[in-house]
Coordinates of C-alpha atoms and ligand atoms in Angstrom, one line a residue:
X25 CA -55.1 16.3 43.4
X26 CA -51.7 14.8 42.4
X27 CA -51.3 11.6 40.5
X28 CA -50.9 8.4 42.4
X29 CA -47.6 6.7 43.1
X30 CA -46.9 3.9 40.5
X31 CA -45.0 0.8 41.7
X32 CA -43.8 -1.9 39.3
X33 CA -44.3 -5.6 39.8
X34 CA -45.0 -8.8 38.0
X35 CA -48.4 -9.3 36.5
X36 CA -50.3 -12.5 37.4
X37 CA -53.8 -12.4 35.9
X38 CA -54.2 -9.7 33.3
X39 CA -56.9 -7.2 34.3
X40 CA -57.7 -4.1 36.2
X41 CA -59.2 -3.7 39.7
X42 CA -59.5 -0.9 42.1
X43 CA -60.6 -0.4 45.7
X44 CA -59.7 0.3 49.3
X45 CA -56.6 -1.4 50.7
X46 CA -56.8 -4.1 53.3
X47 CA -53.4 -4.8 54.7
X48 CA -52.2 -8.2 56.0
X49 CA -48.9 -7.9 57.7
X50 CA -47.1 -11.0 58.5
X51 CA -44.5 -9.2 60.6
X52 CA -47.2 -8.1 63.1
X53 CA -48.5 -11.6 63.5
X54 CA -50.2 -11.7 60.2
X55 CA -53.1 -9.5 61.0
X56 CA -55.5 -7.7 58.7
X57 CA -55.9 -3.9 59.0
X58 CA -58.9 -2.2 57.5
X59 CA -61.4 0.5 58.4
X60 CA -65.1 -0.2 59.2
X61 CA -67.9 2.2 58.3
X62 CA -70.2 3.3 61.2
X63 CA -72.8 0.5 60.6
X64 CA -70.2 -2.3 61.0
X65 CA -68.6 -1.2 64.3
X66 CA -71.2 -2.7 66.6
X67 CA -70.7 -6.1 65.0
X68 CA -67.0 -5.7 65.4
X69 CA -67.4 -4.9 69.1
X70 CA -69.4 -8.1 69.4
X71 CA -66.7 -10.1 67.6
X72 CA -64.1 -8.7 70.1
X73 CA -66.4 -9.6 73.1
X74 CA -66.9 -13.1 71.7
X75 CA -63.1 -13.5 71.4
X76 CA -62.5 -12.2 74.9
X77 CA -65.2 -14.6 76.3
X78 CA -63.5 -17.5 74.5
X79 CA -60.1 -16.7 76.0
X80 CA -61.6 -16.3 79.5
X81 CA -63.2 -19.7 79.2
X82 CA -59.9 -21.1 77.9
X83 CA -57.9 -19.7 80.8
X84 CA -60.5 -20.8 83.4
X85 CA -60.4 -24.3 82.0
X86 CA -56.7 -24.3 82.3
X87 CA -56.9 -23.3 85.9
X88 CA -59.1 -26.2 86.8
X89 CA -56.8 -28.6 84.9
X90 CA -53.6 -27.5 86.6
X91 CA -51.8 -30.7 87.8
X92 CA -51.3 -31.4 91.5
X93 CA -48.1 -29.8 92.6
X94 CA -48.0 -27.2 89.8
X95 CA -46.0 -24.2 91.0
X96 CA -48.0 -21.5 92.7
X97 CA -46.7 -19.0 90.3
X98 CA -48.5 -20.7 87.4
X99 CA -51.9 -20.3 89.0
X100 CA -51.0 -16.7 89.9
X101 CA -50.0 -16.0 86.3
X102 CA -53.3 -17.3 85.0
X103 CA -55.0 -15.0 87.4
X104 CA -53.0 -12.1 86.0
X105 CA -54.0 -13.0 82.5
X106 CA -57.7 -13.2 83.5
X107 CA -57.4 -9.8 85.2
X108 CA -55.9 -8.3 82.1
X109 CA -58.9 -9.5 80.1
X110 CA -61.2 -7.4 82.4
X111 CA -58.8 -4.4 82.5
X112 CA -60.3 -1.3 81.0
X113 CA -56.8 0.0 80.0
X114 CA -56.7 -2.9 77.6
X115 CA -60.2 -3.9 76.7
X116 CA -61.8 -0.5 77.0
X117 CA -59.1 1.1 74.9
X118 CA -59.4 -1.5 72.2
X119 CA -63.2 -0.9 72.1
X120 CA -62.4 2.8 71.7
X121 CA -60.1 2.2 68.6
X122 CA -63.0 0.2 67.1
X123 CA -66.0 2.5 67.9
X124 CA -64.3 5.9 67.5
X125 CA -61.7 5.2 64.8
X126 CA -63.3 2.4 62.9
X127 CA -60.3 0.0 63.2
X128 CA -61.1 -3.7 62.8
X129 CA -60.6 -5.7 66.0
X130 CA -57.2 -7.1 65.1
X131 CA -55.8 -3.7 64.2
X132 CA -57.3 -2.1 67.4
X133 CA -55.7 -4.8 69.5
X134 CA -52.3 -4.4 67.9
X135 CA -52.5 -0.6 68.2
X136 CA -53.3 -0.7 71.9
X137 CA -50.6 -3.3 72.4
X138 CA -48.1 -0.8 71.0
X139 CA -49.4 2.0 73.3
X140 CA -49.1 -0.2 76.4
X141 CA -45.8 -1.7 75.3
X142 CA -44.3 1.8 75.2
X143 CA -45.7 2.5 78.7
X144 CA -44.2 -0.7 80.1
X145 CA -40.8 -0.1 78.5
X146 CA -40.7 3.3 80.3
X147 CA -41.2 1.7 83.7
X148 CA -38.4 1.5 86.2
X149 CA -39.7 -1.3 88.2
X150 CA -38.4 -4.6 86.7
X151 CA -41.3 -6.6 88.1
X152 CA -43.8 -4.4 86.3
X153 CA -41.7 -4.3 83.1
X154 CA -42.0 -8.1 83.2
X155 CA -45.8 -7.9 83.0
X156 CA -45.4 -6.8 79.4
X157 CA -44.8 -10.4 78.5
X158 CA -48.1 -11.4 80.1
X159 CA -49.9 -8.7 78.2
X160 CA -48.4 -10.0 74.9
X161 CA -49.5 -13.5 75.7
X162 CA -53.1 -12.4 76.3
X163 CA -53.1 -10.3 73.1
X164 CA -51.7 -13.4 71.2
X165 CA -54.6 -15.5 72.5
X166 CA -57.2 -12.9 71.6
X167 CA -55.7 -12.6 68.1
X168 CA -55.7 -16.3 67.7
X169 CA -59.5 -16.4 68.4
X170 CA -60.1 -13.4 66.2
X171 CA -57.8 -14.5 63.5
X172 CA -59.2 -17.8 62.3
X173 CA -59.5 -17.0 58.6
X174 CA -57.7 -13.8 59.2
X175 CA -60.9 -12.1 60.2
X176 CA -61.6 -10.7 56.8
X177 CA -64.8 -12.6 56.1
X178 CA -66.7 -9.6 57.5
X179 CA -65.7 -7.6 54.5
X180 CA -67.9 -9.7 52.2
X181 CA -70.8 -7.6 51.0
X182 CA -69.1 -4.3 52.0
X183 CA -70.1 -1.4 49.7
X184 CA -66.7 -0.7 48.3
X185 CA -64.4 -3.1 46.5
X186 CA -61.3 -4.2 48.5
X187 CA -57.8 -4.8 47.4
X188 CA -55.6 -7.1 49.5
X189 CA -52.0 -5.9 50.1
X190 CA -49.5 -8.2 51.8
X191 CA -45.9 -8.9 52.1
X192 CA -46.4 -12.5 51.0
X193 CA -49.2 -15.0 51.0
X194 CA -48.8 -18.7 51.2
X195 CA -50.9 -20.9 49.0
X196 CA -52.6 -22.0 52.3
X197 CA -53.4 -18.3 53.1
X198 CA -54.9 -17.8 49.7
X199 CA -57.4 -20.5 50.2
X200 CA -59.0 -18.1 52.8
X201 CA -59.7 -15.5 50.1
X202 CA -61.5 -17.5 47.5
X203 CA -64.9 -16.3 48.4
X204 CA -64.8 -13.1 46.4
X205 CA -63.9 -10.8 49.3
X206 CA -61.2 -9.1 47.2
X207 CA -61.3 -7.5 43.8
X208 CA -57.5 -7.8 43.4
X209 CA -54.3 -8.0 45.3
X210 CA -50.6 -7.2 45.4
X211 CA -47.7 -8.6 47.3
X212 CA -44.1 -7.6 47.9
X213 CA -42.9 -11.2 47.3
X214 CA -43.6 -13.7 44.5
X215 CA -42.1 -14.9 41.3
X216 CA -43.7 -16.0 38.0
X217 CA -44.2 -19.6 39.0
X218 CA -44.2 -19.6 42.7
X219 CA -47.3 -21.4 44.1
X220 CA -48.6 -18.2 45.5
X221 CA -48.7 -16.9 42.0
X222 CA -50.3 -20.0 40.6
X223 CA -53.0 -20.0 43.2
X224 CA -53.5 -16.3 42.7
X225 CA -54.1 -17.0 39.0
X226 CA -56.6 -19.6 39.8
X227 CA -58.6 -17.0 41.8
X228 CA -59.0 -15.2 38.5
X229 CA -58.7 -11.7 40.0
X230 CA -56.2 -9.1 38.8
X231 CA -53.0 -9.4 40.8
X232 CA -49.5 -8.1 40.8
X233 CA -46.7 -9.8 42.7
X234 CA -43.1 -8.9 43.4
X235 CA -44.1 -5.2 44.0
X236 CA -41.2 -4.2 46.2
X237 CA -42.2 -2.3 49.4
X238 CA -45.9 -2.3 48.6
X239 CA -46.9 -3.4 52.0
X240 CA -44.9 -0.5 53.5
X241 CA -46.1 2.1 51.1
X242 CA -49.8 1.4 51.4
X243 CA -51.9 2.4 54.4
X244 CA -55.2 0.7 55.3
X245 CA -58.0 2.4 53.4
X246 CA -55.8 4.0 50.7
X247 CA -57.4 3.8 47.3
X248 CA -55.3 1.3 45.2
X249 CA -55.5 0.3 41.5
X250 CA -54.1 -3.1 40.4
X251 CA -53.1 -2.8 36.8
X252 CA -52.0 -6.3 36.0
X253 CA -51.9 -5.6 32.3
X254 CA -48.9 -3.4 32.9
X255 CA -47.8 -5.1 36.1
X256 CA -48.4 -1.9 38.1
X257 CA -49.9 -0.8 41.3
X258 CA -51.1 2.8 41.6
X259 CA -51.5 4.1 45.1
X260 CA -53.9 7.0 45.8
X261 CA -54.6 7.9 42.2
X262 CA -56.3 11.1 41.4
X263 CA -59.9 11.3 40.0
X264 CA -58.7 11.3 36.4
X265 CA -56.7 8.2 36.8
X266 CA -59.5 6.4 38.6
X267 CA -61.9 7.3 35.8
X268 CA -59.4 6.2 33.0
X269 CA -58.8 2.9 34.7
X270 CA -62.6 2.3 35.2
X271 CA -63.0 2.9 31.4
X272 CA -60.2 0.5 30.6
X273 CA -61.7 -2.2 32.9
X274 CA -65.0 -1.9 31.1
X275 CA -63.2 -2.4 27.7
X276 CA -61.4 -5.5 29.1
X277 CA -64.7 -6.9 30.3
X278 CA -66.1 -6.5 26.8
X279 CA -63.0 -8.3 25.3
X280 CA -63.5 -11.1 27.7
X281 CA -67.1 -11.5 26.7
X282 CA -65.9 -11.9 23.1
X283 CA -63.4 -14.5 24.1
X284 CA -66.1 -16.4 26.0
X285 CA -67.9 -16.8 22.7
X286 CA -65.1 -19.2 21.7
X287 CA -66.1 -21.6 24.5
X288 CA -68.6 -23.3 22.3
X289 CA -66.2 -23.8 19.4
X290 CA -64.4 -27.2 19.1
X291 CA -60.7 -26.9 20.0
X292 CA -59.5 -28.0 16.5
X293 CA -56.7 -26.5 14.5
X294 CA -57.1 -25.2 11.0
X295 CA -55.7 -28.5 9.7
X296 CA -58.2 -30.5 11.8
X297 CA -56.0 -31.6 14.7
X298 CA -58.1 -32.0 17.8
X299 CA -56.4 -30.5 20.9
X300 CA -57.4 -31.1 24.5
X301 CA -57.7 -28.0 26.6
X302 CA -57.8 -29.0 30.3
X303 CA -58.0 -27.2 33.6
X304 CA -55.6 -27.1 36.5
X305 CA -57.7 -26.9 39.7
X306 CA -57.4 -27.2 43.4
X307 CA -60.7 -28.7 44.4
X308 CA -64.4 -29.0 43.7
X309 CA -64.9 -25.2 44.2
X310 CA -62.9 -24.7 40.9
X311 CA -65.2 -26.9 38.8
X312 CA -67.7 -24.3 37.8
X313 CA -64.9 -22.0 36.5
X314 CA -63.3 -24.9 34.6
X315 CA -66.6 -25.7 32.9
X316 CA -67.4 -22.0 32.2
X317 CA -64.0 -21.7 30.4
X318 CA -64.8 -24.8 28.3
X319 CA -62.3 -27.2 29.8
X320 CA -62.6 -30.7 28.4
X321 CA -61.4 -32.2 31.6
X322 CA -59.1 -31.7 34.5
X323 CA -55.5 -32.1 33.6
X324 CA -54.2 -31.5 37.1
X325 CA -56.0 -31.6 40.4
X326 CA -53.4 -30.3 42.9
X327 CA -54.7 -32.5 45.7
X328 CA -52.3 -31.0 48.2
X329 CA -54.6 -28.1 48.8
X330 CA -56.9 -30.6 50.6
X331 CA -54.0 -31.2 53.0
X332 CA -53.3 -27.6 53.9
X333 CA -54.5 -25.4 56.8
X334 CA -55.4 -28.3 59.0
X335 CA -52.9 -27.7 61.8
X336 CA -51.0 -30.9 60.8
X337 CA -54.1 -33.3 60.8
X338 CA -54.3 -35.0 57.4
X339 CA -57.6 -35.6 55.7
X340 CA -59.0 -39.1 56.0
X341 CA -60.1 -41.4 53.2
X342 CA -63.8 -40.4 53.4
X343 CA -63.1 -36.7 53.4
X344 CA -60.7 -37.0 50.4
X345 CA -63.3 -39.2 48.6
X346 CA -65.9 -36.5 49.1
X347 CA -63.6 -33.9 47.5
X348 CA -62.6 -36.1 44.5
X349 CA -66.3 -37.2 44.1
X350 CA -67.3 -33.5 43.9
X351 CA -64.8 -33.0 41.1
X352 CA -65.5 -36.2 39.2
X353 CA -69.3 -35.7 39.3
X354 CA -69.0 -32.0 38.7
X355 CA -67.0 -32.6 35.6
X356 CA -69.9 -34.7 34.3
X357 CA -68.0 -37.6 32.6
X358 CA -65.0 -35.5 31.4
X359 CA -61.7 -37.1 32.5
X360 CA -60.2 -35.9 35.8
X361 CA -56.5 -36.2 36.5
X362 CA -55.8 -36.4 40.2
X363 CA -52.2 -35.8 41.2
X364 CA -51.2 -37.4 44.5
X365 CA -50.2 -35.0 47.1
X366 CA -47.3 -32.7 46.3
X367 CA -46.4 -31.4 49.8
X368 CA -43.0 -30.0 50.6
X369 CA -40.7 -27.3 49.1
X370 CA -42.8 -24.2 48.5
X371 CA -46.0 -25.9 49.5
X372 CA -45.8 -26.6 53.2
X373 CA -48.8 -28.0 54.9
X374 CA -49.3 -24.8 56.8
X375 CA -47.7 -23.8 60.1
X376 CA -46.4 -27.3 60.5
X377 CA -45.3 -30.4 61.9
X378 CA -42.3 -31.8 60.1
X379 CA -38.9 -30.0 60.4
X380 CA -38.0 -27.8 57.4
X381 CA -35.1 -29.2 55.3
X382 CA -32.1 -27.2 54.4
X383 CA -32.9 -27.5 50.7
X384 CA -36.7 -28.2 50.6
X385 CA -36.9 -28.2 46.8
X386 CA -34.4 -31.1 46.8
X387 CA -35.9 -32.8 49.9
X388 CA -38.8 -34.9 51.0
X389 CA -41.5 -33.6 48.7
X390 CA -44.2 -35.0 46.4
X391 CA -43.9 -38.7 45.6
X392 CA -40.9 -39.0 48.0
X393 CA -43.2 -37.7 50.8
X394 CA -45.9 -40.1 49.9
X395 CA -43.6 -43.1 49.7
X396 CA -42.1 -42.2 53.1
X397 CA -45.5 -42.7 54.7
X398 CA -47.3 -45.6 52.9
X399 CA -50.3 -45.6 55.2
X400 CA -51.0 -42.0 54.3
X401 CA -50.3 -42.6 50.7
X402 CA -52.7 -45.5 50.5
X403 CA -55.4 -43.5 52.2
X404 CA -55.2 -41.2 49.3
X405 CA -55.0 -43.9 46.7
X406 CA -58.1 -45.7 48.1
X407 CA -60.1 -42.4 48.1
X408 CA -59.1 -41.9 44.4
X409 CA -59.9 -45.5 43.4
X410 CA -63.4 -45.1 45.0
X411 CA -64.0 -41.8 43.1
X412 CA -63.0 -43.6 39.9
X413 CA -66.1 -45.6 40.1
X414 CA -68.1 -42.4 39.4
X415 CA -66.3 -41.3 36.2
X416 CA -63.1 -41.4 34.3
X417 CA -60.1 -40.8 36.6
X418 CA -56.4 -40.6 35.8
X419 CA -53.9 -40.9 38.6
X420 CA -50.7 -38.8 38.4
X421 CA -47.5 -39.2 40.5
X422 CA -45.5 -36.0 41.0
X423 CA -41.8 -35.5 40.8
X424 CA -40.8 -39.0 39.8
X425 CA -37.0 -39.3 39.2
X426 CA -36.3 -43.0 39.7
X427 CA -37.9 -46.0 38.1
X428 CA -38.1 -47.6 41.6
X429 CA -40.4 -44.8 42.7
X430 CA -42.8 -45.8 40.0
X431 CA -42.6 -49.5 40.9
X432 CA -43.2 -48.7 44.5
X433 CA -46.1 -46.4 43.8
X434 CA -47.7 -49.0 41.5
X435 CA -47.2 -51.6 44.2
X436 CA -49.0 -49.4 46.8
X437 CA -51.8 -48.9 44.3
X438 CA -52.3 -52.6 44.1
X439 CA -52.3 -52.9 47.9
X440 CA -54.8 -50.1 48.1
X441 CA -57.0 -52.0 45.7
X442 CA -56.7 -55.2 47.7
X443 CA -57.6 -53.2 50.9
X444 CA -60.8 -51.9 49.3
X445 CA -61.6 -55.4 48.0
X446 CA -61.2 -56.8 51.5
X447 CA -63.7 -54.2 52.7
X448 CA -66.0 -55.0 49.8
X449 CA -65.8 -51.4 48.6
X450 CA -65.9 -50.8 44.8
X451 CA -62.8 -49.4 43.1
X452 CA -62.7 -48.0 39.6
X453 CA -60.2 -48.4 36.8
X454 CA -57.6 -45.6 36.6
X455 CA -55.0 -44.8 34.0
X456 CA -51.7 -44.1 35.7
X457 CA -49.3 -41.3 34.7
X458 CA -46.0 -39.8 35.8
X459 CA -45.1 -36.2 35.9
X460 CA -42.0 -35.1 34.2
X461 CA -40.6 -32.4 36.4
X462 CA -36.9 -33.2 36.8
X463 CA -34.4 -33.7 34.0
X464 CA -33.9 -37.3 35.0
X465 CA -37.5 -38.1 34.2
X466 CA -37.3 -36.3 30.9
X467 CA -34.2 -38.3 29.9
X468 CA -35.8 -41.5 31.0
X469 CA -39.2 -40.8 29.3
X470 CA -38.9 -43.9 27.1
X471 CA -38.4 -46.2 30.0
X472 CA -41.1 -44.6 32.2
X473 CA -43.5 -44.9 29.3
X474 CA -43.2 -48.7 29.5
X475 CA -44.9 -48.8 32.8
X476 CA -47.3 -45.8 32.8
X477 CA -50.2 -44.9 30.5
X478 CA -49.3 -41.2 30.1
X479 CA -46.9 -38.5 31.0
X480 CA -47.6 -34.9 32.1
X481 CA -44.8 -32.4 31.9
X482 CA -44.6 -30.0 34.9
X483 CA -42.6 -27.2 33.3
X484 CA -42.6 -25.1 36.4
X485 CA -40.4 -27.6 38.2
X486 CA -38.7 -28.8 35.1
X487 CA -37.4 -25.3 34.5
X488 CA -36.4 -25.0 38.2
X489 CA -34.4 -28.2 38.2
X490 CA -32.9 -28.0 34.7
X491 CA -31.6 -24.5 35.2
X492 CA -31.0 -24.8 39.0
X493 CA -33.2 -21.8 39.7
X494 CA -35.3 -21.8 42.9
X495 CA -38.7 -20.9 41.5
X496 CA -39.5 -19.0 44.7
X497 CA -36.3 -16.9 44.9
X498 CA -36.7 -13.4 43.5
X499 CA -33.0 -12.8 43.4
X500 CA -32.5 -15.4 40.6
X501 CA -36.0 -14.9 39.0
X502 CA -34.4 -13.2 36.0
X503 CA -32.7 -16.6 35.1
X504 CA -35.9 -18.5 35.2
X505 CA -36.3 -18.8 31.5
X506 CA -39.0 -21.1 30.1
X507 CA -37.6 -20.7 26.6
X508 CA -34.1 -21.7 27.5
X509 CA -32.9 -24.1 24.8
X510 CA -32.2 -26.8 27.4
X511 CA -35.7 -26.7 28.7
X512 CA -37.3 -26.7 25.2
X513 CA -35.2 -29.6 24.1
X514 CA -36.2 -31.6 27.1
X515 CA -39.9 -30.8 26.4
X516 CA -39.6 -31.6 22.7
X517 CA -37.9 -35.0 23.5
X518 CA -40.5 -36.0 26.0
X519 CA -43.3 -35.2 23.5
X520 CA -41.4 -37.2 20.8
X521 CA -41.0 -40.2 23.2
X522 CA -44.7 -40.3 24.0
X523 CA -45.5 -40.1 20.3
X524 CA -43.2 -43.1 19.6
X525 CA -44.8 -45.0 22.4
X526 CA -48.3 -44.1 21.2
X527 CA -49.2 -42.7 24.6
X528 CA -50.6 -39.4 25.7
X529 CA -48.5 -36.5 26.9
X530 CA -49.8 -33.3 28.4
X531 CA -48.1 -30.1 29.7
X532 CA -49.6 -28.9 33.0
X533 CA -47.0 -26.3 34.0
X534 CA -47.6 -22.6 33.4
X535 CA -46.1 -22.9 29.9
X536 CA -49.3 -24.6 28.8
X537 CA -51.3 -21.4 29.4
X538 CA -48.8 -19.0 28.0
X539 CA -49.9 -17.9 24.6
X540 CA -46.3 -17.0 23.6
X541 CA -45.6 -20.7 23.4
X542 CA -48.9 -22.2 22.2
X543 CA -47.8 -22.5 18.5
X544 CA -44.4 -23.8 19.4
X545 CA -45.9 -26.6 21.5
X546 CA -48.5 -27.4 18.8
X547 CA -45.6 -27.6 16.2
X548 CA -43.8 -30.0 18.5
X549 CA -46.8 -32.3 18.4
X550 CA -48.4 -31.5 21.8
X551 CA -52.1 -32.3 21.9
X552 CA -53.0 -31.8 25.5
X553 CA -52.6 -28.5 27.4
X554 CA -53.6 -28.1 31.0
X555 CA -53.8 -24.6 32.5
X556 CA -55.7 -22.3 34.9
X557 CA -59.3 -22.0 33.6
X558 CA -59.0 -18.3 33.0
X559 CA -56.2 -19.0 30.4
X560 CA -58.2 -21.4 28.3
X561 CA -60.0 -18.9 26.0
X562 CA -56.8 -17.1 24.9
X563 CA -55.0 -20.4 24.2
X564 CA -58.0 -21.6 22.2
X565 CA -58.0 -18.4 20.2
X566 CA -54.4 -19.2 19.2
X567 CA -55.0 -22.8 18.3
X568 CA -58.1 -22.4 16.2
X569 CA -56.0 -20.1 14.0
X570 CA -53.0 -22.5 13.8
X571 CA -52.0 -25.0 11.1
X572 CA -50.0 -27.7 12.9
X573 CA -48.4 -29.2 9.8
X574 CA -47.1 -25.8 8.8
X575 CA -45.7 -25.2 12.2
X576 CA -43.5 -28.3 12.5
X577 CA -40.4 -27.2 10.7
X578 CA -40.4 -23.8 12.5
X579 CA -40.9 -25.4 15.9
X580 CA -38.0 -27.8 15.3
X581 CA -35.8 -24.9 14.3
X582 CA -36.8 -22.9 17.4
X583 CA -35.9 -25.8 19.7
X584 CA -32.5 -26.3 18.0
X585 CA -31.7 -22.6 17.9
X586 CA -29.3 -21.0 20.3
X587 CA -31.7 -18.1 20.6
X588 CA -35.2 -19.6 20.7
X589 CA -36.5 -16.6 22.4
X590 CA -35.8 -14.3 19.5
X591 CA -37.3 -16.8 17.0
X592 CA -40.4 -17.1 19.2
X593 CA -40.8 -13.3 19.4
X594 CA -40.7 -13.1 15.6
X595 CA -43.2 -16.0 15.2
X596 CA -43.5 -18.5 12.3
X597 CA -43.7 -17.2 8.8
X598 CA -46.9 -19.2 8.2
Ligands
PEP602 C1 -45.1 -28.0 37.6 O1 -44.2 -28.2 38.3 O2 -45.1 -27.5 36.4 C2 -46.5 -28.4 38.1 C3 -47.5 -28.4 37.3 O3 -46.6 -28.7 39.4 P1 -46.6 -27.6 40.5 O4 -46.6 -26.3 39.9 O5 -47.8 -27.9 41.4 O6 -45.3 -27.9 41.3
MG603 MG1 -44.4 -29.3 40.1

């Protein structure tokens, strides 16, 4: 046996995973491809039959609803589509790919479509060639019915671990994969702080992104190792490599158990400074992981995840309330910071609705999006105020750049309160905070602090906007430098502003969970770090060994150095 191919990428969550590849290829209509063992093929045939019956019903319903005077051709076309759904050349052959080759239904469908497409292309008769379009439409409809959730739920409980391989995954796609179907994943696309990466990290499974060509090089069913310690994907490893990686995975699991023993320790530095370690989460399903990691609260609930994958329909007040209630009650009296929706830029609602702007990162996103639709905004504010009755809730506005935005947001909050009062529905008290994600907000921190209770620094966007680097663009990812002096000076000055005002400041961008910067931030006076739950133990390990007073001078020197990176690498002399 020869050694497997090794392809480099960018590590997301450190760890090792191995298993059989499942391919999701956006280019072919975002379908999953994987092989089924003998026992699962019957169920897959039944899934195909159910999808076909659903499409038949859909087309028959369309036929009965054709308006008076609709062209004859339309009814005839629907007939053609219905006939195709009973045509053995299509359906029989798809069944054959499933039962004889073990293809999943989507893969079988796409394969047979390719076979038939070639036959159609070779036809001389232009009328018959045209029928290819009909076939494609029928296949599209079948895929649509099969593809809710990308059809991979069936993999849960399969004997072998599965590794997801895709060109790219949107944050919305990732929500489908939370249920432990995959042991790890790799994508061609992705950068250190793109939302895909952030959501991937929150899944807590080993992942490597920006692995160029991975979706082309891996075939369904290949054995794949995700080595996200080294940022590597190994394709078709030999037996020795598999065994070595299995051993390494066991050692890492042991290390993690040791880190978990830190959970019960107070998060206090050597010189007695109490530091808050908070969790970044997307919804109630993340609460158990946050608590297991020892989070003292939620520093960032990215509420936009409630708004995704809904085909444009937004969640109503009650539905949002239920989600916030789940988090607030789940956190059992610990503070929960709910950020109002941050839709736009790299977090679209899904396959949506509003036209995409030329420069989405500079366009209608976050608080701008909310203020542009006050009804929608107040629906969210009312749901949050109701949840605040159940426990301590902090409200956070994303991407504030202008004082007027804060004024308007606070005015909407008051109206939301009045609306609840008019309905005689109880509303709780909330602390109000602004995110510092654009340089303008960092420079105006003193002013903003006069009308909010706290600040939270979103370093992911602050870096993007300070350095003019699109955080999702791989071609400039090498310039995305969290330790750039300009970024560090902005962070330091915001922390200092909050200290002067006697108000709280947190960091909730990826910088908070990066152990390379933990001591620097402690030295600058930061006392509240919010991160993915899986990062909490390592950051805690750093802080319980730090002496904040002794770090101050060094941290100050780092921030004012022209080469902070080198000083950070060297570490403090204390
Ligand atoms: C940030 O920008 O740092 C942040 C926490 O917000 P998000 O990553 O959701 O844009
Ligand atoms: Mg942000």
